[in-house]
XYZ file of C-alpha atoms in Angstrom:
685
model
C 0.000 0.000 0.000
C 1.266 3.491 -0.830
C 1.808 6.057 1.869
C -1.686 7.264 2.778
C -0.362 10.409 4.474
C 0.834 12.349 1.417
C -1.702 15.089 2.040
C -1.087 15.570 5.746
C -0.510 19.295 5.121
C -4.311 19.566 4.795
C -4.613 19.189 8.569
C -2.211 22.048 9.326
C -3.393 25.374 10.719
C -4.626 27.748 7.999
C -1.893 30.255 8.997
C 0.724 27.900 7.517
C -0.564 28.842 4.034
C 1.374 31.562 2.217
C -0.592 34.794 2.284
C -2.466 34.072 5.531
C -1.386 36.559 8.178
C -3.218 37.416 11.431
C -5.852 39.557 9.645
C -6.733 37.017 6.950
C -6.684 34.245 9.562
C -9.259 36.174 11.593
C -11.487 36.676 8.531
C -11.231 32.968 7.643
C -12.112 31.987 11.210
C -15.359 33.949 10.789
C -16.129 31.451 8.013
C -15.191 28.574 10.368
C -12.056 27.900 8.333
C -9.248 27.075 10.761
C -7.405 24.222 9.037
C -6.261 24.057 5.421
C -8.726 21.240 4.677
C -11.646 23.511 5.627
C -11.041 25.505 2.433
C -11.719 22.397 0.355
C -15.117 21.773 1.984
C -16.225 25.346 1.250
C -17.567 24.755 -2.252
C -18.608 27.592 -4.600
C -22.223 28.650 -4.154
C -22.561 29.910 -7.726
C -20.557 30.613 -10.874
C -19.809 33.886 -12.642
C -19.418 33.557 -16.390
C -16.810 36.121 -17.507
C -15.904 34.137 -20.605
C -17.763 36.480 -22.958
C -15.990 39.786 -23.727
C -18.514 42.561 -24.463
C -18.141 45.986 -26.053
C -19.540 49.145 -24.460
C -22.666 49.070 -26.657
C -23.717 45.836 -24.949
C -23.557 47.040 -21.335
C -26.342 45.949 -18.959
C -26.766 47.799 -15.665
C -26.455 45.574 -12.578
C -24.807 42.715 -14.448
C -21.291 41.289 -13.947
C -19.573 41.780 -17.315
C -16.150 41.519 -18.961
C -15.204 44.381 -21.315
C -12.279 45.234 -23.624
C -11.420 48.961 -23.537
C -8.588 51.481 -24.058
C -7.342 53.566 -21.121
C -7.866 57.249 -22.042
C -7.556 59.553 -19.032
C -6.866 59.665 -15.253
C -8.643 61.757 -12.658
C -6.876 61.767 -9.282
C -8.643 64.310 -7.030
C -6.539 65.896 -4.291
C -9.536 66.173 -1.962
C -9.644 63.593 0.843
C -12.101 60.674 0.531
C -12.966 61.317 -3.127
C -12.426 58.241 -5.347
C -9.893 57.939 -8.144
C -11.346 57.697 -11.647
C -10.024 56.261 -14.900
C -11.881 57.026 -18.149
C -11.789 54.138 -20.636
C -13.144 54.130 -24.188
C -14.336 51.798 -26.895
C -14.733 53.806 -30.107
C -17.090 56.690 -29.289
C -18.417 55.042 -26.096
C -16.846 55.536 -22.666
C -16.985 54.051 -19.159
C -15.576 55.288 -15.834
C -13.550 52.869 -13.729
C -13.873 54.018 -10.099
C -11.425 53.126 -7.352
C -11.988 53.619 -3.640
C -9.004 53.182 -1.305
C -6.546 52.501 -4.159
C -3.155 54.172 -4.593
C -2.390 56.267 -7.659
C 0.755 54.235 -8.410
C -1.219 50.961 -8.452
C -3.823 52.379 -10.836
C -1.172 53.684 -13.269
C 0.509 50.260 -13.196
C -2.598 48.146 -13.964
C -4.211 50.688 -16.315
C -1.439 52.363 -18.388
C -2.624 55.225 -20.633
C -3.449 54.252 -24.270
C -3.137 50.540 -23.480
C -5.852 48.016 -24.294
C -7.083 46.109 -21.229
C -9.717 43.604 -20.182
C -11.773 44.593 -17.119
C -14.376 42.552 -15.262
C -16.882 43.899 -12.721
C -20.447 44.978 -12.012
C -21.909 47.609 -14.380
C -23.404 50.680 -12.661
C -24.894 53.921 -14.001
C -24.244 57.260 -12.254
C -24.838 60.827 -13.485
C -25.495 59.663 -17.050
C -22.271 57.646 -17.192
C -21.598 53.913 -17.073
C -19.108 52.865 -14.430
C -17.467 49.911 -12.696
C -16.563 50.437 -9.037
C -13.466 48.585 -7.767
C -13.297 46.080 -10.655
C -12.869 42.426 -9.726
C -10.277 41.646 -12.406
C -7.991 43.739 -14.662
C -5.508 42.327 -17.194
C -3.557 43.540 -20.255
C -5.058 42.403 -23.554
C -2.403 39.697 -24.049
C -3.564 38.051 -20.784
C -7.279 38.292 -21.499
C -7.693 34.519 -21.107
C -6.834 34.887 -17.401
C -9.960 37.028 -16.963
C -12.343 35.903 -19.695
C -13.362 32.583 -18.201
C -15.883 30.997 -15.836
C -15.173 31.842 -12.185
C -16.566 30.063 -9.147
C -18.075 32.377 -6.547
C -17.897 31.745 -2.796
C -19.830 33.073 0.157
C -17.331 35.505 1.676
C -17.189 37.464 4.928
C -16.015 41.045 5.346
C -12.295 41.429 4.682
C -12.044 38.596 2.131
C -12.082 39.332 -1.597
C -12.769 36.782 -4.312
C -9.238 37.262 -5.595
C -7.562 36.546 -2.232
C -9.847 33.622 -1.469
C -9.448 32.010 -4.870
C -5.661 32.347 -4.638
C -5.691 30.443 -1.322
C -7.880 27.648 -2.706
C -5.739 27.303 -5.842
C -2.578 27.063 -3.728
C -4.125 24.134 -1.824
C -5.524 22.381 -4.906
C -2.126 22.598 -6.629
C -0.413 20.905 -3.674
C -2.792 17.933 -3.324
C -1.312 14.634 -4.472
C -3.039 11.425 -5.512
C -3.627 9.353 -2.395
C -4.375 5.685 -1.909
C -8.186 5.555 -1.880
C -9.934 4.258 1.230
C -12.372 2.381 -1.038
C -11.554 -0.525 -3.329
C -11.071 0.157 -7.053
C -14.078 -2.053 -7.741
C -16.318 -0.002 -5.422
C -15.116 3.315 -6.889
C -15.713 2.107 -10.452
C -19.121 0.566 -9.684
C -20.425 3.814 -8.134
C -18.829 6.058 -10.787
C -16.750 7.813 -8.144
C -13.351 9.336 -8.878
C -10.289 10.057 -6.796
C -10.850 12.731 -4.178
C -8.220 14.997 -5.757
C -10.047 14.971 -9.117
C -13.400 15.477 -7.386
C -12.182 18.578 -5.556
C -10.473 20.031 -8.646
C -13.727 19.664 -10.593
C -16.012 21.046 -7.895
C -13.791 24.105 -7.331
C -13.478 24.735 -11.092
C -17.063 24.176 -12.264
C -18.197 24.868 -15.816
C -21.785 25.194 -14.595
C -23.707 25.425 -11.299
C -22.871 22.531 -8.947
C -25.290 19.616 -9.307
C -25.795 17.750 -6.013
C -26.589 14.602 -8.009
C -23.360 14.711 -10.020
C -20.928 11.844 -9.484
C -18.335 14.204 -8.000
C -20.732 15.646 -5.445
C -22.113 12.203 -4.601
C -18.581 11.067 -3.793
C -18.314 13.818 -1.142
C -21.754 12.897 0.204
C -20.861 9.227 0.565
C -17.541 10.099 2.252
C -19.382 12.257 4.768
C -22.018 9.624 5.559
C -19.542 6.752 5.913
C -17.204 8.783 8.175
C -20.147 9.537 10.446
C -21.207 5.879 10.535
C -17.669 4.685 11.333
C -17.662 7.002 14.362
C -21.023 5.703 15.582
C -20.075 2.087 14.855
C -16.846 2.460 16.855
C -18.779 3.834 19.812
C -21.325 1.020 19.597
C -18.622 -1.664 19.526
C -16.932 -0.249 22.617
C -20.208 -0.339 24.526
C -21.264 -3.788 23.298
C -17.921 -5.591 23.409
C -17.353 -5.087 27.142
C -19.307 -7.559 29.241
C -21.102 -6.499 32.391
C -22.591 -8.260 35.398
C -26.176 -9.282 34.811
C -28.641 -7.280 36.887
C -31.405 -9.303 38.576
C -34.870 -7.757 38.317
C -38.056 -9.066 39.981
C -40.254 -6.002 39.296
C -41.183 -5.439 42.944
C -40.765 -1.657 42.672
C -42.357 -1.606 39.212
C -45.569 -3.135 40.566
C -45.642 -0.642 43.468
C -45.187 2.269 41.045
C -47.885 1.034 38.674
C -50.356 0.955 41.556
C -49.709 4.680 42.027
C -50.688 5.385 38.414
C -54.184 6.508 37.490
C -53.881 4.752 34.098
C -52.553 1.569 32.508
C -49.480 1.369 30.301
C -50.087 0.942 26.574
C -49.017 -2.194 24.693
C -46.263 -0.146 23.029
C -44.962 1.003 26.441
C -45.003 -2.536 27.847
C -43.087 -3.877 24.828
C -40.398 -1.205 25.250
C -40.112 -1.940 28.975
C -39.608 -5.624 28.129
C -36.764 -4.686 25.732
C -35.142 -2.506 28.406
C -35.512 -5.293 31.018
C -33.783 -7.743 28.652
C -30.937 -5.250 28.143
C -30.560 -4.680 31.882
C -30.458 -8.411 32.612
C -28.093 -9.151 29.703
C -24.316 -9.423 30.066
C -23.997 -6.808 27.273
C -24.261 -3.174 28.246
C -27.465 -1.419 27.243
C -27.043 1.538 24.899
C -30.618 2.346 23.932
C -32.417 5.390 22.574
C -36.026 5.851 23.643
C -37.510 8.080 20.980
C -41.033 9.241 21.738
C -43.330 11.939 20.517
C -44.221 14.849 22.792
C -46.407 13.639 25.656
C -45.948 9.925 24.906
C -44.759 8.978 28.415
C -41.000 8.508 27.961
C -40.185 9.783 31.473
C -42.513 7.246 33.112
C -40.775 4.382 31.287
C -37.351 5.760 32.231
C -38.327 5.943 35.906
C -39.736 2.387 35.903
C -36.439 1.221 34.349
C -34.533 3.173 37.006
C -36.532 1.380 39.717
C -35.561 -2.000 38.225
C -31.844 -1.090 38.320
C -32.096 0.256 41.883
C -33.848 -2.965 42.881
C -30.811 -4.934 41.707
C -28.499 -2.941 44.011
C -27.233 -0.166 41.727
C -27.511 3.632 41.590
C -29.090 5.673 38.772
C -28.075 9.104 37.441
C -30.759 11.036 35.498
C -29.397 14.002 33.529
C -31.440 16.761 31.825
C -30.239 19.798 29.849
C -31.873 22.402 32.132
C -32.386 22.910 35.852
C -36.127 23.406 35.533
C -36.511 20.112 33.662
C -34.340 18.268 36.219
C -36.461 19.712 39.022
C -39.667 18.573 37.304
C -38.371 15.012 36.820
C -37.229 14.963 40.456
C -40.697 15.983 41.702
C -42.385 13.370 39.486
C -40.067 10.649 40.834
C -40.798 11.673 44.439
C -44.506 11.386 43.684
C -44.225 7.983 41.980
C -41.822 6.420 44.488
C -43.431 7.789 47.670
C -44.392 4.310 48.898
C -40.907 2.822 48.339
C -37.672 3.229 50.286
C -35.844 4.632 47.244
C -33.689 7.618 48.268
C -33.978 10.397 45.667
C -31.962 13.643 45.445
C -31.488 16.634 43.125
C -28.143 18.257 42.198
C -28.047 21.352 39.960
C -26.141 24.615 39.623
C -28.518 26.106 42.197
C -27.422 23.621 44.864
C -25.236 25.503 47.387
C -21.663 24.426 48.175
C -22.515 22.874 51.549
C -25.381 20.793 50.091
C -23.183 19.722 47.158
C -20.543 18.360 49.523
C -23.181 16.478 51.526
C -24.822 15.031 48.405
C -21.429 14.089 46.962
C -20.494 12.209 50.145
C -23.862 10.415 50.304
C -23.564 9.479 46.617
C -20.055 8.096 47.082
C -21.193 6.022 50.091
C -24.202 4.621 48.240
C -26.782 6.432 50.405
C -28.510 7.880 47.321
C -30.290 5.503 44.924
C -31.499 7.965 42.283
C -30.075 11.423 41.595
C -31.346 14.037 39.139
C -29.315 16.903 37.728
C -27.854 18.813 34.808
C -24.262 18.577 33.493
C -23.088 19.214 37.066
C -24.160 15.651 37.904
C -21.179 14.242 36.009
C -18.371 16.567 37.026
C -15.067 14.910 37.987
C -15.631 15.643 41.685
C -18.897 13.681 41.723
C -18.324 9.987 42.439
C -20.889 7.188 42.541
C -20.708 4.167 44.818
C -22.191 1.741 42.283
C -23.649 3.442 39.212
C -25.689 0.993 37.144
C -27.722 3.218 34.803
C -27.321 6.649 33.216
C -30.515 8.222 31.819
C -29.996 11.231 29.544
C -33.008 13.371 28.632
C -33.085 15.324 25.359
C -29.959 13.421 24.272
C -29.396 15.454 21.078
C -27.822 18.143 23.279
C -24.923 15.728 23.929
C -22.452 14.287 21.397
C -21.100 10.753 20.979
C -18.005 11.567 23.034
C -20.067 13.038 25.900
C -22.366 10.013 25.968
C -19.410 7.686 26.457
C -17.818 9.900 29.089
C -21.025 9.694 31.109
C -21.053 5.910 30.884
C -17.441 5.740 32.151
C -18.681 7.028 35.509
C -20.232 3.614 36.127
C -17.537 1.504 34.503
C -18.282 -1.722 32.684
C -21.554 -2.381 34.570
C -23.280 0.874 33.666
C -26.176 0.771 31.202
C -27.202 3.834 29.197
C -30.731 4.940 28.292
C -31.120 8.172 26.318
C -34.385 9.888 25.416
C -35.424 12.281 22.686
C -38.730 13.964 21.897
C -37.437 15.128 18.517
C -38.991 13.066 15.712
C -36.239 12.110 13.265
C -37.061 10.795 9.760
C -36.228 7.111 9.249
C -33.631 7.891 6.571
C -31.595 9.737 9.196
C -31.911 7.300 12.097
C -28.752 5.265 11.468
C -26.571 8.258 10.649
C -27.520 9.989 13.912
C -28.261 7.112 16.292
C -26.152 4.354 14.737
C -24.362 3.703 18.027
C -27.611 2.782 19.793
C -30.528 0.366 19.757
C -33.680 2.373 19.075
C -37.120 2.030 20.665
C -39.894 4.121 19.150
C -42.739 5.101 21.440
C -45.627 5.880 19.111
C -48.737 5.318 21.239
C -49.767 8.060 23.613
C -51.330 7.264 27.022
C -55.074 6.681 26.687
C -55.924 9.533 29.053
C -54.214 12.017 26.727
C -56.657 13.846 24.483
C -55.798 14.979 20.987
C -55.060 18.673 20.570
C -57.568 20.489 18.361
C -55.594 22.507 15.796
C -57.147 25.515 14.055
C -55.804 28.099 11.599
C -56.836 31.748 11.599
C -55.685 34.808 9.586
C -53.780 37.358 11.701
C -56.125 40.214 10.801
C -58.786 38.458 12.922
C -56.607 38.431 16.038
C -59.210 40.439 17.992
C -61.516 37.397 17.862
C -59.105 35.601 20.223
C -59.614 37.921 23.216
C -63.015 36.430 24.270
C -61.522 32.902 23.996
C -58.580 33.844 26.233
C -60.873 35.508 28.801
C -62.982 32.352 28.993
C -59.929 30.055 29.338
C -58.442 32.203 32.118
C -61.799 32.285 33.934
C -61.771 28.459 34.167
C -58.166 28.478 35.441
C -56.514 27.464 32.155
C -53.273 29.016 30.892
C -52.104 30.198 27.489
C -48.861 30.132 25.486
C -48.433 32.848 22.857
C -45.409 32.180 20.618
C -43.787 34.759 18.307
C -40.829 34.116 15.949
C -38.609 37.089 16.905
C -37.637 38.987 20.066
C -37.466 42.432 18.444
C -38.918 44.037 15.343
C -37.064 43.298 12.125
C -37.220 45.409 8.993
C -36.108 42.444 6.915
C -38.542 39.841 8.188
C -42.303 40.267 8.311
C -42.581 38.755 11.792
C -44.143 39.895 15.039
C -42.086 40.972 17.998
C -42.532 39.053 21.245
C -41.873 42.231 23.212
C -44.465 44.215 21.281
C -47.003 41.414 21.634
C -46.328 41.262 25.379
C -47.011 45.022 25.644
C -50.286 44.629 23.724
C -51.611 41.609 25.668
C -50.747 42.983 29.130
C -52.962 46.011 28.362
C -55.895 43.644 27.814
C -54.947 41.261 30.671
C -53.047 43.441 33.189
C -50.985 41.555 35.785
C -51.550 38.192 34.096
C -48.887 38.153 31.356
C -45.224 37.047 31.391
C -42.470 37.266 28.758
C -39.640 34.831 28.003
C -37.065 34.836 25.198
C -33.546 33.663 24.372
C -31.880 36.950 25.371
C -33.052 36.569 28.974
C -30.524 35.256 31.482
C -31.237 31.683 32.607
C -32.021 32.916 36.139
C -34.712 35.333 34.874
C -36.030 32.734 32.440
C -36.452 30.184 35.246
C -38.178 32.820 37.386
C -40.832 33.463 34.717
C -41.293 29.742 33.978
C -41.733 28.973 37.681
C -44.398 31.674 37.963
C -46.174 30.087 35.009
C -45.878 26.622 36.585
C -47.387 27.976 39.823
C -50.237 29.575 37.818
C -49.232 33.064 38.949
C -49.009 34.036 35.258
C -51.958 33.174 33.012
C -50.498 34.033 29.585
C -46.858 33.410 28.662
C -45.612 35.318 25.612
C -42.515 33.599 24.274
C -40.169 33.094 21.365
C -39.360 29.468 20.484
C -37.232 28.959 23.614
C -40.009 27.157 25.539
C -38.299 24.200 27.189
C -38.954 20.877 25.462
C -40.292 18.276 27.884
C -41.522 20.572 30.658
C -45.090 19.858 31.754
C -47.460 22.764 32.252
C -50.659 20.870 33.199
C -52.878 23.973 33.168
C -51.625 25.217 29.787
C -54.426 24.317 27.402
C -54.113 26.938 24.669
C -51.177 27.427 22.300
C -51.235 30.385 19.910
C -48.451 30.461 17.310
C -48.072 33.728 15.472
C -46.697 33.808 11.902
C -47.192 30.031 11.818
C -46.328 30.052 8.103
C -42.759 31.050 9.052
C -42.135 27.805 10.964
C -41.349 24.297 9.740
C -43.772 21.435 10.372
C -41.626 19.709 12.986
C -41.129 22.937 14.907
C -44.854 23.690 14.887
C -45.526 20.175 16.193
C -42.954 20.583 18.991
C -44.492 23.893 20.036
C -47.980 22.407 19.955
C -46.739 19.662 22.279
C -46.297 22.200 25.107
C -50.072 21.967 25.703
C -52.323 18.932 26.123
C -50.449 17.659 29.189
C -53.461 17.817 31.515
C -56.898 16.174 31.578
C -58.776 18.869 29.665
C -59.086 19.288 25.922
C -56.477 21.624 24.417
C -56.436 23.996 21.461
C -53.620 25.118 19.172
C -54.337 28.168 17.000
C -52.065 28.863 14.034
C -52.123 32.539 13.070
C -51.010 33.219 9.504
C -50.538 36.057 7.054
C -52.754 36.336 4.006
C -51.496 35.296 0.554
C -49.897 32.084 1.799
C -47.581 30.150 -0.497
C -48.652 26.674 -1.652
C -46.100 25.079 0.697
C -47.297 27.127 3.690
C -50.894 26.090 3.045
C -49.805 22.467 2.789
C -47.875 22.649 6.089
C -50.838 24.096 7.980
C -53.167 21.493 6.449
C -50.887 18.595 7.491
C -50.596 19.935 11.040
C -54.377 20.272 11.349
C -54.878 16.696 10.139
C -52.490 14.758 12.417
C -50.814 14.724 15.842
C -48.288 12.025 14.804
C -44.823 13.575 15.198
C -43.054 10.845 13.200
C -45.391 11.296 10.234
C -44.928 15.068 10.494
C -41.117 14.720 10.528
C -41.210 12.636 7.340
C -43.509 15.171 5.649
C -41.281 18.028 6.795
C -38.271 16.312 5.262
C -40.092 15.895 1.934
C -41.119 19.538 1.855
C -38.089 21.364 3.202
C -35.031 19.110 3.145
C -32.964 18.192 6.191
C -31.331 21.585 6.702
C -34.474 23.169 8.123
C -35.666 20.308 10.301
C -36.166 21.164 13.939
C -34.457 17.948 14.899
C -31.308 18.788 12.989
C -30.871 22.493 13.078
C -32.619 23.905 16.115
C -32.265 21.034 18.540
C -28.529 20.761 18.345
C -27.969 17.788 16.037
C -25.070 18.516 13.708
C -26.164 19.082 10.144
C -24.446 17.241 7.330
C -22.483 19.613 5.140
C -23.113 17.794 1.858
C -25.520 14.920 2.514
C -29.270 15.428 2.260
C -31.332 12.393 3.338
C -34.078 13.275 0.882
C -31.881 13.910 -2.180
C -29.280 11.243 -1.341
C -31.454 8.508 0.120
C -29.773 5.834 -2.035
C -26.342 6.803 -0.654
C -27.597 6.592 2.941
C -28.903 3.088 2.196
C -25.637 2.128 0.450
C -23.605 3.344 3.452
C -25.901 1.460 5.852
C -25.278 -1.738 3.856
C -21.496 -1.270 3.552
C -20.762 -0.138 7.110
C -21.331 -3.710 8.290
C -18.317 -4.801 6.208
C -15.949 -2.422 7.993
C -14.356 -3.870 11.127
C -11.997 -2.294 13.632
C -8.994 -4.066 12.047
C -9.228 -2.105 8.785
C -10.046 1.319 10.247
C -6.456 2.398 9.473
C -7.178 2.904 5.792
C -10.027 5.297 6.695
C -7.758 7.424 8.881
C -7.483 10.370 6.479
C -11.191 10.252 5.663
C -12.004 10.533 9.375
C -9.517 13.375 9.790
C -10.992 15.235 6.820
C -14.410 15.122 8.495
C -13.169 15.859 12.039
C -13.985 12.362 13.264
C -10.487 10.956 13.795
C -10.002 12.302 17.326
C -13.352 10.939 18.472
C -12.720 7.483 16.995
C -9.183 7.293 18.457
C -10.505 8.152 21.896
C -13.303 5.574 21.599
C -11.129 2.743 20.257
C -8.236 3.385 22.658
């Protein structure tokens, strides 16, 4: 095998490239380009065709054009801040070439008087004269082929010009050597892939707009998917390969807990509990995802599983992303386990130093059976006596590496159960949760009523006031969700602050406001007031905590509903309907809806099934806009789209089974290119 590390320079810091000083490095960092390889993944977002040379009779205002002209006259004003001007002609027609912040010597050098030149830039019209301001390219007529060609265009930040950026990319492309491919020749040929070097040269020098179904682009997509799956597969093998002591479960606590319920478990819930029990009693460690729609009863199943582990002599750690959610789970557990001798505690950032020390000591001595908390639960100072199960709520907030670090707290005998309320389309399941067994909780408890969903134009907002007055009079509460915190001139969206001011005039003393710019302390204060029913209407942006139960909240009003994706609307709707009474979700929309917006609202009105909604959302919007991928913390793929590249996801799922830990070496550079190498090394070693 040839040396697979020929292109190791790609993993060097971007500052090692010629032409990248502190300033340029800072600008590149704004584009999240920190290593040389990052330049290669930043593909052009469009092309500029400068191949056609036009004369001045053919000028079109606002268009990028390439012209051939003769330099006629300079105008270098001696007044500060005025631009330099060069008059160029083509027969009897003329155009002004305007330069801001350019030295006189530079202009004379690139545009010598009476010389023929080729200039490329955007055509403007000012005071009855055509002009190009700060032209993109200038070349003498004998070098016209350097300008008159198709140029790729990149999304650039302030401080970076196309010329500088393109020079950097070319310097990298010119240095890349042919590497030994991580795939077999047969596989590459069968799938019409080419060597990565050729793929990158083509994609950065396109003759037309990039086609995401082209063979070159598909090669990048497959690379990205397979690198992700190798990472997940490595994590799964580490968890599964290490044997643990079998836990003995007789369901004593489970039966006590079920007697405290006012309802029976569904068949779906019982089947999932059986799977979890088998995992717990197996000599393989459990690494299971419990994926359930909003309000499907995931927490109840997690707590029953916790009771089974405690019964077998182990401790359980239950981690949530926020203090308020940890506190709610803690209170639910206290209520369910009141007739058992299970010792339950809560540890969060709010816990004072003295209490933390006491809890830490009790935990280390095995005096605590079940502890709830946020990230603070798994700090280095916190030690368990005999940790047998880690439960992680809203698991998408934590990466593969974090999940394994949590499990290490309990050593080889610690099982892991993670939960997510975010519905993920089936085509994405393996590429996100490939390191886990997956249980899907689709049935909702029988006492849960469906949420009635209605749509109403925003100009009829006044019709909602009587409804709200009636709901408040019968002790119900209301969520009012707006897309933005402040007014925006660019987006036609309502402001949460403005809406708060309007509603509190109608319902004085009964309205609260919460948004992302609030400090966590203030946010928790408002949420606690809402939980205690001290606030009747909560005006909010989309920061409402996923998973928190507000039993009295029976009305959800979502303003500018046409601005949200299906999955996000469904998640917001899931904040109500947690109590015994019927709930209502009202979708306010602007007039003149697009066809897609109408379709989204229609789908949401017709179903409460989050998994069906996620699949429909994927079909309509693509993976980049999904709540589960973008707004809930799951890392987006850079190239792969599960809707457009479904066949490649399926191909990767089939081929990943053929990759074992003994031949991971040949994928080393692939993993490094996609920032997976460090994670895999840590997992495997």
